[in-house]
Coordinates of C-alpha atoms in Angstrom, one line a residue:
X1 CA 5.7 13.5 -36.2
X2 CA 3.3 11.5 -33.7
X3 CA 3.3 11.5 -30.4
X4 CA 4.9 7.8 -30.4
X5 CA 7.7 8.8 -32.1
X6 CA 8.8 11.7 -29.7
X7 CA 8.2 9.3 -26.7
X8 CA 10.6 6.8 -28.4
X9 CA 11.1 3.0 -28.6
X10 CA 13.3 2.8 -25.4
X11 CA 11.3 5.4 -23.6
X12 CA 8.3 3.1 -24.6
X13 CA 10.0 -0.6 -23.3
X14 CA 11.2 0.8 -20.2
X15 CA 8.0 2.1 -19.2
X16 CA 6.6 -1.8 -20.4
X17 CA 9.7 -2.9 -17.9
X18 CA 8.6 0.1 -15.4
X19 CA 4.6 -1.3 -15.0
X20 CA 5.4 -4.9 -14.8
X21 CA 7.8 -4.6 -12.0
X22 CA 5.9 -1.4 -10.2
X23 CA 2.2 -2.5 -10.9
X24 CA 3.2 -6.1 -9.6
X25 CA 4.7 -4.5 -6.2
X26 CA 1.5 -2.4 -5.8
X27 CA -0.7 -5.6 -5.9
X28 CA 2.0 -7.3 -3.5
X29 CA 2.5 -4.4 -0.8
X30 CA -1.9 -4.4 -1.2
X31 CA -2.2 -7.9 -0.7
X32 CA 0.4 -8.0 1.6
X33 CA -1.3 -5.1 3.6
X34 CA -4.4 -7.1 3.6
X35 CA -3.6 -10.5 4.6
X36 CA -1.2 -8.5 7.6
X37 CA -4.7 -6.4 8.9
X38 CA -6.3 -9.9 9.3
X39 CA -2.8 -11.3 10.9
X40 CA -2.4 -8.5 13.4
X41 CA -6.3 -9.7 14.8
X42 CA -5.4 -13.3 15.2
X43 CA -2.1 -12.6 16.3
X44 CA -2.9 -10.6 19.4
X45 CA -5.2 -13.3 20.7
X46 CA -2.6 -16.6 19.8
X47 CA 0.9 -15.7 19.1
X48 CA 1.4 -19.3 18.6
X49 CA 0.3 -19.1 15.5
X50 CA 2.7 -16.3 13.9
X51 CA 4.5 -18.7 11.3
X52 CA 1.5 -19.5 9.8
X53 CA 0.3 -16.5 9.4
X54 CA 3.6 -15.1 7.4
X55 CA 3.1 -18.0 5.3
X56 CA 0.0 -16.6 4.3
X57 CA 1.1 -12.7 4.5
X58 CA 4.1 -13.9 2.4
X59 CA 2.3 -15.1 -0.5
X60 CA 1.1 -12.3 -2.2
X61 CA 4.3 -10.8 -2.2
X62 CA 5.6 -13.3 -5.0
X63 CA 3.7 -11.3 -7.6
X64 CA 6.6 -8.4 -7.0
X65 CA 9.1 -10.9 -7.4
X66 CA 8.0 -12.2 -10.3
X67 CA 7.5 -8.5 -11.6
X68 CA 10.9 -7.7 -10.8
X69 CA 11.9 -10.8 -12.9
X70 CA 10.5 -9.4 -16.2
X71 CA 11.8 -6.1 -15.5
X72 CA 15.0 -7.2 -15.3
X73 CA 14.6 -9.9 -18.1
X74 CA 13.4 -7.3 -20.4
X75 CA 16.5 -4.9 -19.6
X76 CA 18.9 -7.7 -20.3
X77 CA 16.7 -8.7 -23.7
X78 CA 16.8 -5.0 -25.1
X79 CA 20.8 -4.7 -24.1
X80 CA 20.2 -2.3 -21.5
X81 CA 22.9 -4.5 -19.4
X82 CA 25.4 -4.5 -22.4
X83 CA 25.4 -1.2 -23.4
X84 CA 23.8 1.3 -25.9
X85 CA 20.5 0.6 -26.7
X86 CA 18.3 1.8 -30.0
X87 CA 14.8 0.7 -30.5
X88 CA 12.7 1.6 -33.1
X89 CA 8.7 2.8 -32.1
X90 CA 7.7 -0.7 -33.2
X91 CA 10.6 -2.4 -31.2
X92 CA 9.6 -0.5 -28.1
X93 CA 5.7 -1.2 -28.5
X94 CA 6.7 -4.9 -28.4
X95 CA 8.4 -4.6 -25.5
X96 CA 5.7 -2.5 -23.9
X97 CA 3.2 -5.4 -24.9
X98 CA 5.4 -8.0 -23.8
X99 CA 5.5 -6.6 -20.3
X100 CA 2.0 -5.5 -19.9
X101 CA 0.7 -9.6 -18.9
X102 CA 2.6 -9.6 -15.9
X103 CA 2.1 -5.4 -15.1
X104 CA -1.6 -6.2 -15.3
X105 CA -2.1 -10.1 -14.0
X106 CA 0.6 -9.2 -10.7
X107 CA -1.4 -6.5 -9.7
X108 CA -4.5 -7.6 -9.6
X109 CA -3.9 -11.4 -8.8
X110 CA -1.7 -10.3 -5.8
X111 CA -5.0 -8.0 -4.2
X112 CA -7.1 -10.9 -5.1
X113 CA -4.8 -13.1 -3.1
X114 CA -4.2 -10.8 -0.1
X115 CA -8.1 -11.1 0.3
X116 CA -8.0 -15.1 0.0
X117 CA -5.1 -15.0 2.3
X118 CA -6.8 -12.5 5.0
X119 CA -9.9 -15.4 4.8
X120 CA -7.1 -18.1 5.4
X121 CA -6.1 -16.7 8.4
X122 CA -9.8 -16.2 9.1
X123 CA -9.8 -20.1 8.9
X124 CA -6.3 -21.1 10.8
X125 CA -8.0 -18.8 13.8
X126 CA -11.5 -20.7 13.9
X127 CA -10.2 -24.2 12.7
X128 CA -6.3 -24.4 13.2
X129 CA -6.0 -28.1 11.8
X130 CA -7.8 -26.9 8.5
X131 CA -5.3 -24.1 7.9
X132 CA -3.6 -25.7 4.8
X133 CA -7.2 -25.8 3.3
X134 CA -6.6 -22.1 2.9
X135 CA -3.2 -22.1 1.9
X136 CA -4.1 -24.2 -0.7
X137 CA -6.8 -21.4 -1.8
X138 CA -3.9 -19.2 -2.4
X139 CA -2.1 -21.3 -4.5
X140 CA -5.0 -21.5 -6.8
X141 CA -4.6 -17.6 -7.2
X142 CA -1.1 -18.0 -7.1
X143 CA -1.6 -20.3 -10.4
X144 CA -2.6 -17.3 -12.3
X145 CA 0.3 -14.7 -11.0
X146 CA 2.6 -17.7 -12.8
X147 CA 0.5 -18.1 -15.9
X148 CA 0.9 -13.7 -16.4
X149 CA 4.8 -14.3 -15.4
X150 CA 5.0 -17.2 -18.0
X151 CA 2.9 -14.8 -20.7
X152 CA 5.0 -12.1 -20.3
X153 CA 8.9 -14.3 -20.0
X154 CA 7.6 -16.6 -23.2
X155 CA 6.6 -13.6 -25.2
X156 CA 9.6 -11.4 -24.1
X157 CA 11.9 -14.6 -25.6
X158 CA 10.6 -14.3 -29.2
X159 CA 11.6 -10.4 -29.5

């Protein structure tokens, strides 16, 4: 008996489910972390300028959102939601797979986008007017967080 089959095929798709969703709200509560240091600095010399700088904080948090949507799009696709659930090795590796774009492309896009963010609000402190410059800097990152959700939902569908 190997080692896969002791672990099991639900063992092995939950854990798929497990990284997606946790990996993805590492890289958020990171980049989150981040873009909030570089908030706190501007915020304690302008105030005025707090909503802008959620927007920013805010968007690297999206990555654990859209985590949390293939975890819970893979529990509903293996009939964890409906009942008992069996899943051969080969079943569960799929899953695992299926889950690992999203595990691995939220984690590291939403760090990546912290630091873009943290240089955004760099930008709305030195040149308020040019602040959506930066936001739009985000969404370029943000581009690749929905390419890894779109990997993991389209792949997840053909199972």
């Amino acid at each position: 008996m190997n080692i896969l089959e002791s672990f099991g095929g639900l063992a092995l798709a939950l854990l798929g489910a497990g990284l997606a969703v946790g990996l993805s709200c590492v890289g958020s509560a990171k980049g989150t972390g981040i873009a909030g240091e570089a908030g706190t600095g501007l915020l304690s010399e302008d105030p005025s300028k707090s909503g802008k700088v959620m927007v920013l904080q805010l968007l690297p948090g999206t990555q654990g959102l859209y985590g949390l949507v293939v975890w819970f799009f893979a529990l509903f696709q293996m009939g964890m939601l409906s009942g008992n659930v069996e899943l051969t090795v080969a079943q569960g590796l799929q899953y695992f797979v299926a889950c690992m774009p999203m595990a691995i492309g939220g984690l590291l896009s939403a760090i990546a986008q912290g630091r873009v963010a943290a240089g955004s609000i760099n930008i709305l402190a030195k040149k308020p007017d040019d602040w959506s410059k930066g936001l739009i800097l985000c969404g370029i990152v943000e581009f690749y967080a929905i390419l890894s959700l779109l990997a993991s939902m389209l792949m997840l569908l053909w199972l």
